[in-house]
Every structure is written in structure tokens, then in C-alpha cells.
Coordinates of N, CA and C in Angstrom, one line a residue:
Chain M
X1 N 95.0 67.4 104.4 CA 96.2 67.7 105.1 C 96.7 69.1 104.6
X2 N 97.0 69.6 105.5 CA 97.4 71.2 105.1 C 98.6 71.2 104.6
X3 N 99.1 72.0 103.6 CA 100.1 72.5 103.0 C 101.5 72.6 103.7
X4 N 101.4 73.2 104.9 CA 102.5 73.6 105.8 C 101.8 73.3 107.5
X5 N 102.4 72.4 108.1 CA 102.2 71.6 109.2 C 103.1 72.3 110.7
X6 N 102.8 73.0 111.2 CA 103.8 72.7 112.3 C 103.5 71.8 113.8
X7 N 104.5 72.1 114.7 CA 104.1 71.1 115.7 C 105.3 71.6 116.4
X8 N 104.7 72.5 118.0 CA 103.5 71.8 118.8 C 102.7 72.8 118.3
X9 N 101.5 73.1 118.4 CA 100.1 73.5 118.4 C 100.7 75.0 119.4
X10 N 100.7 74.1 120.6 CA 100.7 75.0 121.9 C 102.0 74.6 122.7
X11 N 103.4 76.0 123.6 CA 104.3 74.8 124.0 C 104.2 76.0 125.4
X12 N 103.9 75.2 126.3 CA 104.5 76.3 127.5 C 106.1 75.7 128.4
X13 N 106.7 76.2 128.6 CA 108.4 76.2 128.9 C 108.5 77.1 130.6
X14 N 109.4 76.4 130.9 CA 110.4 77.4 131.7 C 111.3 78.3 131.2
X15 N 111.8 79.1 132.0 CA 112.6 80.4 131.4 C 113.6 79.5 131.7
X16 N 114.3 79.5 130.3 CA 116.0 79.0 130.4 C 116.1 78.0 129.7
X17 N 114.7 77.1 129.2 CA 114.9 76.0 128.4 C 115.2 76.1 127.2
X18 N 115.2 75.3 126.4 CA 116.1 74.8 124.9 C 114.7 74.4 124.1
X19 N 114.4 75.6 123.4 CA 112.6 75.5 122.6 C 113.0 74.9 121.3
X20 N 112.5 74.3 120.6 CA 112.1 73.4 119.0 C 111.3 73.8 118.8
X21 N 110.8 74.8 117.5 CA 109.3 74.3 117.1 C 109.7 73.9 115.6
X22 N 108.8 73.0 115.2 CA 109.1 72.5 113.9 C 107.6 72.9 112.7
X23 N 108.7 73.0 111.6 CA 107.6 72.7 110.6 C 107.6 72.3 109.3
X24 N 106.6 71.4 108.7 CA 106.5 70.2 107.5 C 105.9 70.8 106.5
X25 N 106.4 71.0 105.5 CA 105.9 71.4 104.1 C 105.5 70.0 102.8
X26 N 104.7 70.3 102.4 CA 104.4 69.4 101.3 C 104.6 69.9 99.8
X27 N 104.7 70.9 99.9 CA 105.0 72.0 98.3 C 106.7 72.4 98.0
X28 N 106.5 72.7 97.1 CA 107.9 72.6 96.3 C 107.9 74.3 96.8
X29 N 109.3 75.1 97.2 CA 109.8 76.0 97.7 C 110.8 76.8 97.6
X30 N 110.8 78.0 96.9 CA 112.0 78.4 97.1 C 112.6 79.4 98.4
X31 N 111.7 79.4 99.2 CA 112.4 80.0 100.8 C 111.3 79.8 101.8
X32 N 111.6 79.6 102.9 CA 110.6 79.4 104.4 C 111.3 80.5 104.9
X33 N 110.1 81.1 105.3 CA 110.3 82.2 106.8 C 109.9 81.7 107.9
X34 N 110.3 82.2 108.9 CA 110.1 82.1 110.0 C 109.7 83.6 111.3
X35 N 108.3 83.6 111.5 CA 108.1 85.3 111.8 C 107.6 84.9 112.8
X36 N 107.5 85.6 113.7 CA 106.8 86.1 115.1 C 105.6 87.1 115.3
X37 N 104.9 86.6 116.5 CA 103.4 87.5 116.3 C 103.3 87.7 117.5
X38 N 103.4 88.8 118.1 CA 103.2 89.7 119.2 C 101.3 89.6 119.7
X39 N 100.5 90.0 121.0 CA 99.1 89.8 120.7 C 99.4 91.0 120.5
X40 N 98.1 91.2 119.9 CA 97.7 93.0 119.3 C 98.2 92.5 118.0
X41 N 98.9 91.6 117.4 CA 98.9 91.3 116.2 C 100.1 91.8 115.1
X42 N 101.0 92.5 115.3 CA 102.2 92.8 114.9 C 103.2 91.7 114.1
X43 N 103.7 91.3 113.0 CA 104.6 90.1 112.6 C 105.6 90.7 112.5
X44 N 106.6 90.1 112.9 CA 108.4 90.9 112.7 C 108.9 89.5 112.4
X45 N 109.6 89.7 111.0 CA 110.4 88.6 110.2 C 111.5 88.2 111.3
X46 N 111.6 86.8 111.6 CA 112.9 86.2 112.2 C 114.3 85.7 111.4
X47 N 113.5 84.7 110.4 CA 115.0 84.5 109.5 C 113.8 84.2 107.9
X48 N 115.1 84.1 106.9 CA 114.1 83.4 105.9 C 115.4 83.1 105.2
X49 N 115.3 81.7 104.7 CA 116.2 80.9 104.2 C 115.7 80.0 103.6
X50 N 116.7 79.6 102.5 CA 116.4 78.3 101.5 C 117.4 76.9 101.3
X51 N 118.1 77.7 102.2 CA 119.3 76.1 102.8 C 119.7 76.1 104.4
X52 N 120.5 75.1 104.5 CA 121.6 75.4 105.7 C 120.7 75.8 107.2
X53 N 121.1 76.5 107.4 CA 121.1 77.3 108.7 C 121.5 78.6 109.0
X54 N 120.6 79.6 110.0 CA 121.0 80.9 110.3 C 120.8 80.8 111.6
X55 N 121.4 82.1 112.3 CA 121.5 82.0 113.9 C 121.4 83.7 114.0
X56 N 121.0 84.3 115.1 CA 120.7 85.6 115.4 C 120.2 85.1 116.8
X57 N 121.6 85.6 117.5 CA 121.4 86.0 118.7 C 121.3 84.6 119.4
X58 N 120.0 84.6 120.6 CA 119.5 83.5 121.0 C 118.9 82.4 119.9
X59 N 118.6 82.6 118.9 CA 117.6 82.0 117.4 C 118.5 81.5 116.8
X60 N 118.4 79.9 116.4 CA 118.4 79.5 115.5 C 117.7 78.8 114.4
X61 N 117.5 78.9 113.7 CA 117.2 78.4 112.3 C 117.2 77.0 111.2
X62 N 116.9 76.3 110.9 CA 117.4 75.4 110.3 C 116.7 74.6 108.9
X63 N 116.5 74.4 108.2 CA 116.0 73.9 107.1 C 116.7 72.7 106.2
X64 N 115.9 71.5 106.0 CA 116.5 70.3 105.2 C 115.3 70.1 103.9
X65 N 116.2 70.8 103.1 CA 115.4 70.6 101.6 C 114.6 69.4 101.5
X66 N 115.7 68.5 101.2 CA 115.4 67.2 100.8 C 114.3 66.5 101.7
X67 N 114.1 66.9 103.2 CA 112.8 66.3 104.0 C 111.8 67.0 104.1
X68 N 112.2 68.3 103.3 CA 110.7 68.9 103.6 C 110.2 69.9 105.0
X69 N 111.6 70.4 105.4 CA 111.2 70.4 107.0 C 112.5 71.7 107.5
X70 N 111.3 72.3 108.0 CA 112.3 73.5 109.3 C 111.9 73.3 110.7
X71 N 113.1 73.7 111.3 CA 113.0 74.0 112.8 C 113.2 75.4 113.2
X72 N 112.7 75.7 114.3 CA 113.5 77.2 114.8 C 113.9 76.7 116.3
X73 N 114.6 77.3 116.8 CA 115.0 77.0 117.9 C 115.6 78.2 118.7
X74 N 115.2 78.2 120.2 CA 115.4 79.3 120.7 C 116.4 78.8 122.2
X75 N 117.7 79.1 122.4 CA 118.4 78.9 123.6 C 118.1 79.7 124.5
X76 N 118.3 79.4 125.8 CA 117.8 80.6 127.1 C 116.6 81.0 126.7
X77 N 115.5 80.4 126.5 CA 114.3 80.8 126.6 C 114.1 81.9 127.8
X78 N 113.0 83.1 127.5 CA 113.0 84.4 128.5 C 111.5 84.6 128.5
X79 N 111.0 84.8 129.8 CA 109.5 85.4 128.8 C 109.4 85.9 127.7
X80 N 109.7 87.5 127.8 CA 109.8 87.5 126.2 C 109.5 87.1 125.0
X81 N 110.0 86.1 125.1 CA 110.0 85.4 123.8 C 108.5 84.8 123.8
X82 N 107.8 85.2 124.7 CA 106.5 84.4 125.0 C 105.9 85.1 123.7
X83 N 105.1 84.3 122.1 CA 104.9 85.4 121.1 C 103.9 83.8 120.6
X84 N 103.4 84.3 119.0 CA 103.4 82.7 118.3 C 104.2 83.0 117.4
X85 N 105.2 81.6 116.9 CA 105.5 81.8 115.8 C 104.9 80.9 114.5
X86 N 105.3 81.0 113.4 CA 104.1 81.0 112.5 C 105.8 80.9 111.0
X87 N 105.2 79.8 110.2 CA 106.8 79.2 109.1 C 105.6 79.8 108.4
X88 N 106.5 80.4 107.0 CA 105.5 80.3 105.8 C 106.5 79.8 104.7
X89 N 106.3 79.5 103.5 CA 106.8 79.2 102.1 C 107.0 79.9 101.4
X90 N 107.5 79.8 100.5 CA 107.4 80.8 99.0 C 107.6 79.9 97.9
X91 N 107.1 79.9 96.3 CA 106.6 81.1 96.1 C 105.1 81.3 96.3
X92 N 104.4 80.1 96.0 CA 103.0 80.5 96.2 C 103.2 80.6 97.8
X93 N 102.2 81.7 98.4 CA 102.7 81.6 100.0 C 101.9 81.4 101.1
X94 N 102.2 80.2 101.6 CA 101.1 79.6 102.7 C 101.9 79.6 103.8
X95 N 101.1 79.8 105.1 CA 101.7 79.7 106.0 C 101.0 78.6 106.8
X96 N 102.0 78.3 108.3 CA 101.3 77.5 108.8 C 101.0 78.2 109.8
X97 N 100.0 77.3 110.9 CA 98.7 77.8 111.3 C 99.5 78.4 112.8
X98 N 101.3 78.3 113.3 CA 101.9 78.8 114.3 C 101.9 77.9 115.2
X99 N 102.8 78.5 116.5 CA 102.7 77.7 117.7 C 102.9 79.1 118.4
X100 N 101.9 78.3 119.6 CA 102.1 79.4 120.6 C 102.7 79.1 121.7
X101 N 104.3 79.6 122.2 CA 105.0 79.7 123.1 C 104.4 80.3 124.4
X102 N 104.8 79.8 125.3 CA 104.1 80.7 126.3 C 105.6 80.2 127.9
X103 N 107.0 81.3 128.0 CA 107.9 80.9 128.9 C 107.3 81.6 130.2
X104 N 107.2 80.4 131.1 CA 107.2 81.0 132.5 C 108.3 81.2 133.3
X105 N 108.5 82.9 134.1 CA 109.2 82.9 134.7 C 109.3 81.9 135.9
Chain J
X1 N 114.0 105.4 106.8 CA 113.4 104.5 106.0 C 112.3 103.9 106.5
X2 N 111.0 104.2 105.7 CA 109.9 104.1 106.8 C 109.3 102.4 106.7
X3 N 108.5 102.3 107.4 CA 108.5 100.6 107.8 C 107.0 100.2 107.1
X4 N 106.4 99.5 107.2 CA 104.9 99.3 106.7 C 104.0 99.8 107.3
X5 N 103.0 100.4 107.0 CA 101.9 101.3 108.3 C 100.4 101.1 107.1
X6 N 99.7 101.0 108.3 CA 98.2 100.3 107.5 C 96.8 101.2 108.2
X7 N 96.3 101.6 107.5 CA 95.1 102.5 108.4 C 94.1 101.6 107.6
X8 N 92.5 101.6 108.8 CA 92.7 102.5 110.1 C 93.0 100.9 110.9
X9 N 93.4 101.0 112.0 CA 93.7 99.9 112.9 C 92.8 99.6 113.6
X10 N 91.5 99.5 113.7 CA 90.6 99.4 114.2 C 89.4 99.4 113.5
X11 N 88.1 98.8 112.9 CA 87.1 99.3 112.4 C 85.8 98.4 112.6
X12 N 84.8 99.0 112.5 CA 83.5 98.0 113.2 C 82.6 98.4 111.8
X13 N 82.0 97.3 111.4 CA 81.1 97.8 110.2 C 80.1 97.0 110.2
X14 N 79.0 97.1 109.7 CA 77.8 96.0 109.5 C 78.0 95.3 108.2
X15 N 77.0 94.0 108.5 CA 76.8 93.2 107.6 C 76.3 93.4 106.1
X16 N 76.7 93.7 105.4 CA 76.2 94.2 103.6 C 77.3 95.5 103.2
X17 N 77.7 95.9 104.3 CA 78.5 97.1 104.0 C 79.9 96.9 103.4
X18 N 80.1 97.8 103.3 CA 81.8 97.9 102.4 C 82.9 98.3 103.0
X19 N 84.0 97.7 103.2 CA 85.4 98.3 103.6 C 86.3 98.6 102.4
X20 N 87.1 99.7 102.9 CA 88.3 99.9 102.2 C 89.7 100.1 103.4
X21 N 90.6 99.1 103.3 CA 91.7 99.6 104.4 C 92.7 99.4 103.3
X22 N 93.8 100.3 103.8 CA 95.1 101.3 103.2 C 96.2 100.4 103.8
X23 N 97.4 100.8 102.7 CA 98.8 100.0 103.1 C 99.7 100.6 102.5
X24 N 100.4 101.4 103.2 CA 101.8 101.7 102.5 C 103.2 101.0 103.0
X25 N 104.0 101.0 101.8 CA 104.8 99.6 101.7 C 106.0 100.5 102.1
X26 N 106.8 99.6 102.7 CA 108.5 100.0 102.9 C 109.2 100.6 101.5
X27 N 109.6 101.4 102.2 CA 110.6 102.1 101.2 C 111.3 100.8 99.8
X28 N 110.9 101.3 98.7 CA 112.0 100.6 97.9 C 111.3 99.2 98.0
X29 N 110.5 98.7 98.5 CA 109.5 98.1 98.0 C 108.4 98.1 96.8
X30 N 108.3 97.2 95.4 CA 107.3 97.2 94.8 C 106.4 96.0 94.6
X31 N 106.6 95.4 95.7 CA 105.3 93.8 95.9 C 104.8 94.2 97.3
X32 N 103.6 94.2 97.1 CA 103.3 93.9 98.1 C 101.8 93.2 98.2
X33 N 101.5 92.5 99.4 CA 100.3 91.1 99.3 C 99.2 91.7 100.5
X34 N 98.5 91.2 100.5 CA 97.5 91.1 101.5 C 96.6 89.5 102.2
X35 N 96.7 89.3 103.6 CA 96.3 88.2 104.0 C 95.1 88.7 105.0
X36 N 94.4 87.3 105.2 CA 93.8 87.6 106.1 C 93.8 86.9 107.6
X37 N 93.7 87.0 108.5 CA 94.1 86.2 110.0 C 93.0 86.4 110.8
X38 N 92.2 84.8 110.6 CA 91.1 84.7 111.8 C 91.9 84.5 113.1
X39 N 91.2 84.6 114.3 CA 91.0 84.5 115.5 C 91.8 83.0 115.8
X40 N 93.0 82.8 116.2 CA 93.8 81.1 116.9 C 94.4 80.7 115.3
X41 N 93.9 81.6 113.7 CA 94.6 80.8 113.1 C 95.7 81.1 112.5
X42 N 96.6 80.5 111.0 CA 97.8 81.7 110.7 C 97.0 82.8 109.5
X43 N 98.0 83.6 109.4 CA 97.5 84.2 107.9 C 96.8 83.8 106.4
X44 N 95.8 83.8 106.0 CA 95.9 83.1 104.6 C 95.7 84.1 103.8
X45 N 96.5 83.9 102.4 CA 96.8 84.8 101.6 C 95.8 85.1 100.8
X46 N 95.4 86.9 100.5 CA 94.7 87.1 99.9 C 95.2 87.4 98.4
X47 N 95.6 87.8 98.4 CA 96.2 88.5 96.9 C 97.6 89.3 96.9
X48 N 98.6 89.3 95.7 CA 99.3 90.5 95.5 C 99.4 90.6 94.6
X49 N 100.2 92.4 94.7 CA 100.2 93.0 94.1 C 101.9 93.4 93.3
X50 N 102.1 93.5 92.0 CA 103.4 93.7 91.6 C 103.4 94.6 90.3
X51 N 103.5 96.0 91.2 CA 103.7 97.3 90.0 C 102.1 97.3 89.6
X52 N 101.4 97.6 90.5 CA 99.6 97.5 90.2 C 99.4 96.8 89.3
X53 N 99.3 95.4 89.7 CA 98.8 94.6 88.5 C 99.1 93.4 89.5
X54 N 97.6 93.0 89.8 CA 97.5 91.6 90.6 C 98.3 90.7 90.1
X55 N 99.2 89.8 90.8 CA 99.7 88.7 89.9 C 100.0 87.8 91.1
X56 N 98.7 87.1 91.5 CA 98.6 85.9 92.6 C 97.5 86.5 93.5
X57 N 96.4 85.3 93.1 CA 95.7 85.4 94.4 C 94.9 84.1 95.2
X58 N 95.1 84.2 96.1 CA 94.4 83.2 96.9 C 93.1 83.1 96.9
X59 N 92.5 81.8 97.6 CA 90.9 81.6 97.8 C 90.1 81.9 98.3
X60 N 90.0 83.8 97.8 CA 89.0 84.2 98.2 C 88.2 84.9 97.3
X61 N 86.7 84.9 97.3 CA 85.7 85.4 96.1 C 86.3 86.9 95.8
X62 N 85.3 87.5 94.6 CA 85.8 88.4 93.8 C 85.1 89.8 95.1
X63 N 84.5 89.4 95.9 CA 84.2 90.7 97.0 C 85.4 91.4 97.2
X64 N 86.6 90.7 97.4 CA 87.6 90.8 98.1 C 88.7 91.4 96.3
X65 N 88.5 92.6 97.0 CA 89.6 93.3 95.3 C 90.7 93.9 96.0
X66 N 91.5 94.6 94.7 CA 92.0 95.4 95.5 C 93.0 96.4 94.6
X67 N 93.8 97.5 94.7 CA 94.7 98.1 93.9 C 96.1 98.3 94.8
X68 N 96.9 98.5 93.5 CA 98.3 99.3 93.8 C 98.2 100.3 93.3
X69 N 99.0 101.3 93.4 CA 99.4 102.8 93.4 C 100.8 103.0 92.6
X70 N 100.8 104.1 91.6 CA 102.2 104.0 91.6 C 103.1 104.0 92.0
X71 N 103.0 104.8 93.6 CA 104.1 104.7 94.6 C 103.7 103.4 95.9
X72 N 103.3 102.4 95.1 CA 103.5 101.3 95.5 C 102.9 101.2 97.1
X73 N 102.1 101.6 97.4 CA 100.9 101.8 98.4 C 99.5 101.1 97.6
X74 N 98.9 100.6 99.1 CA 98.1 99.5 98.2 C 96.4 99.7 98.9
X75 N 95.6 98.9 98.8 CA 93.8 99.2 99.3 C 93.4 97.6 99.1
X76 N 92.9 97.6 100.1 CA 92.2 96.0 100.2 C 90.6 96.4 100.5
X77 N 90.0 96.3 99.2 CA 88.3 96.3 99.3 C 87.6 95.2 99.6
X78 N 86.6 95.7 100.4 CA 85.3 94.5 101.0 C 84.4 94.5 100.6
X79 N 83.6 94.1 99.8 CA 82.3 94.3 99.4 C 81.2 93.6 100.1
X80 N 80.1 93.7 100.1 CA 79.0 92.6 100.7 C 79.8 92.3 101.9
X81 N 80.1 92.9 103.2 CA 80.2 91.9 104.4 C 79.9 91.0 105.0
X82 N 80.5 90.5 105.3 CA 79.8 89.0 105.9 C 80.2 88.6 107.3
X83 N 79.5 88.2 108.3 CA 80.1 88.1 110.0 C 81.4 87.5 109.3
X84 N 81.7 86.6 109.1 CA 83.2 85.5 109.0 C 84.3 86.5 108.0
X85 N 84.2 87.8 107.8 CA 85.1 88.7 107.5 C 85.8 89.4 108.3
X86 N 85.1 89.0 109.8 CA 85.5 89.8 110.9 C 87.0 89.0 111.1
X87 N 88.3 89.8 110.7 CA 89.6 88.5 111.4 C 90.6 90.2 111.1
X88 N 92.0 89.9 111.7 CA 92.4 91.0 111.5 C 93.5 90.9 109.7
X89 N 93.3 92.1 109.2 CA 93.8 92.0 107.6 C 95.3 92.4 107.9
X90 N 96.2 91.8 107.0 CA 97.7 92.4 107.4 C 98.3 92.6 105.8
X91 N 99.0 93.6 105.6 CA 99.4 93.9 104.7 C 101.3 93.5 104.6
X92 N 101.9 93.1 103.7 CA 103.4 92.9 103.3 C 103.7 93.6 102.0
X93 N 104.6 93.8 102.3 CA 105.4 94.5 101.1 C 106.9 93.6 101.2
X94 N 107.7 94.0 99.8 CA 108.8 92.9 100.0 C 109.5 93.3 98.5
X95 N 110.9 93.8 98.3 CA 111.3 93.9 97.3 C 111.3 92.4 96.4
X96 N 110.8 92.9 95.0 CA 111.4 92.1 93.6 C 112.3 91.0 93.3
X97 N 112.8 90.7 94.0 CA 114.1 90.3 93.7 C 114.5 89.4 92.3
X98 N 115.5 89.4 92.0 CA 115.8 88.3 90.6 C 115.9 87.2 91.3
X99 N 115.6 86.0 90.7 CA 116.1 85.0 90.8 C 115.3 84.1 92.6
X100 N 114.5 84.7 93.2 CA 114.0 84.6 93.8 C 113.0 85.7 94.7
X101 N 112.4 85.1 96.2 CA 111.9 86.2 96.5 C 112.1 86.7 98.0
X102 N 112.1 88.4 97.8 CA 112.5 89.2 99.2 C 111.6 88.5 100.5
X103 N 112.3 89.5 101.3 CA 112.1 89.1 102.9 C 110.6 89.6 102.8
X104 N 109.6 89.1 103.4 CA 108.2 90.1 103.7 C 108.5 91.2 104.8
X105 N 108.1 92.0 104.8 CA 107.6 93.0 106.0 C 106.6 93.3 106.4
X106 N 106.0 93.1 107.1 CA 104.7 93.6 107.7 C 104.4 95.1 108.5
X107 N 103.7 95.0 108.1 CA 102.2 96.3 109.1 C 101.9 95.5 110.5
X108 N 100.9 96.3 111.2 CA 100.3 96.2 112.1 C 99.2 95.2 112.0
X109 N 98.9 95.2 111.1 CA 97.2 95.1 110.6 C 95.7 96.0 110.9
X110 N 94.8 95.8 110.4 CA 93.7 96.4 110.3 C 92.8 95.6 111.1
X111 N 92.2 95.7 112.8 CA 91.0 95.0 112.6 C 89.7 95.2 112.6
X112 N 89.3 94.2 111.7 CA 87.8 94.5 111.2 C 87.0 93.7 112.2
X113 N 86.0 94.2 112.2 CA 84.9 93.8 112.9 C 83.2 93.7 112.0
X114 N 83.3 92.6 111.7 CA 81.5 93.2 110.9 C 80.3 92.5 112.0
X115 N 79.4 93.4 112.4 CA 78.3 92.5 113.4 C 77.0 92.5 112.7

């Protein structure tokens, strides 16, 4: 079982829906990121947190220590946002294997 | 304040042969790591670097080396190529912090190709 689990794999959406992607850690942590991958391969950091919740913009954020578990969540889904995203851990740092969004207009 | 940039972004090399790709780290950055990213999967970590002096590395053989700089720019060497080296390499950099650890930044990545 891998280290850092997300789910879904693959999510295709309408433009305008309410996205979840989740992800399950099994290792002890002091912060999860949450980054985006452009194709051509580019990663631009989203949030990185070790409690609570963050929000930016359309993005939110969420993390529950105690279960082991983040979400990201995206309101008004846009094309755009069509990317993979991809949780990692710290301090040793694994990531998980992403999800790939894909919003149709 | 300049951002992460990694040369060359592109490269094709044969099988037995040797790579060296380049990483210069964000301003005011002194960590910085290197992963590697096959084709559909995420990143896995190769090693970093803190004040040139490896300190963490992932599960990959000793082909895979590498240095920092004193101005905290970094080199990811290949030795002995192998087809299953072909994935694209991404470099982070990420300030020190006390008591925990900074945001990553990324590069573009490098991709390799070995045939």
C-alpha cells in the first residue's frame, strides 16, 4: 500500500461543478502540499498546511490530523483548472501518484 | 526575485551514457531536492540537498549523485543509463525553516530521454 493514497485516479466534470479530490496518508507529518501540474510538466504550489484549512480564491484546502487525510476542493470549476493535482507530505517527502481533472466546457 | 529554472529542458541520450542537468534555486533559498516523474505517475524523490551536503535520499542506486554549490544551485548526475531513466527530472528548492519545513518551488523540469 502506498504511503500517500489519493482518489479519484481520473475525474472528468462539467464547468461549474463542486470538485473533491482527496488524499490518505499513512506516515507521521509535519505539512501536506497540495500542487498542480500543467502537461509540458510545470508544478505550481497550491496551498501547504499542517492544520485547519486554507482558501485562495476558487480553492479550498482542508486537512484532519487525527484521520490521516486531505481534501482540496475547487468551486466553479472552469476549464482551466483542467491540470493534475498531486498531495505530497513532509518531512520525509512522498507524494501521491495525483488526479487528473479534466472540466468540460 | 528569480523563480527556479533548470537546463537543458529537453535531452536525448543513449543507453551507457551519462547525464548531468542543472538547477538553480529561488532566491534566498538553501534546500533544495530533486525527484524523478515517470510517464501517468507522481514525483518520487531523489535526494536533497542542504548547504551542499546531501541530507536525504530516496530509493534510488548510487548512479544517481549529485551536488550543491555555494550559491545554492544544484546538478543531478546520471551515470550508466538505462531505458527506465527516460521520465522527466524536476528540481525544488525551499527555504530552511526552524521548527519546520518551507513551501517547495519548482522548475520546469528536464526531459530525459535515453533510447
Amino acid at each position: 500500500k502506498n504511503e500517500v493514497e489519493q482518489s479519484p485516479q481520473n475525474l472528468t466534470a462539467q464547468e461549474g461543478e463542486f470538485i473533491t479530490i482527496n488524499c490518505s496518508y499513512s506516515v507521521g507529518i509535519s505539512a501536506l502540499h497540495w500542487l498542480q501540474q500543467h502537461p509540458g510538466g510545470g508544478i505550481v504550489s497550491l496551498f501547504m498546511l499542517s492544520s485547519g484549512k486554507k482558501k485562495h480564491g476558487r480553492l479550498i484546502a482542508t486537512i484532519n490530523i487525527q484521520e490521516k487525510h486531505s481534501s482540496l476542493h475547487i468551486t466553479a470549476s472552469h476549464p482551466r483548472d483542467s491540470a493534475v493535482y498531486i498531495c505530497a507530505v513532509y518531512d520525509k517527502i512522498i507524494f501521491g501518484k495525483g488526479t487528473r481533472l479534466h472540466i468540460l466546457p | 526575485e528569480t523563480g527556479v529554472t533548470q537546463s537543458p529542458t529537453h535531452l536525448i541520450k543513449t543507453r551507457g551514457q551519462q547525464v548531468t542537468l542543472r538547477c538553480s534555486s529561488q532566491s534566498g533559498h538553501n534546500t533544495v531536492s530533486w525527484y524523478q516523474q515517470a510517464l501517468g505517475q507522481g514525483p518520487q524523490f531523489i535526494f536533497q540537498y542542504y548547504r551542499e551536503e546531501e541530507n536525504g535520499r530516496g530509493n534510488f542506486p548510487p548512479r544517481f549523485s549529485g551536488l550543491q554549490f555555494p550559491n545554492y544551485s544544484s546538478e543531478l548526475n546520471v551515470n550508466a543509463l538505462e531505458l527506465d531513466d527516460s521520465a522527466l527530472y524536476l528540481c525544488a528548492s525551499r527555504p530552511r525553516l526552524a521548527g519546520g519545513s518551507g513551501e517547495l518551488f519548482f522548475g520546469e523540469g528536464s526531459r530525459l530521454t535515453v533510447l
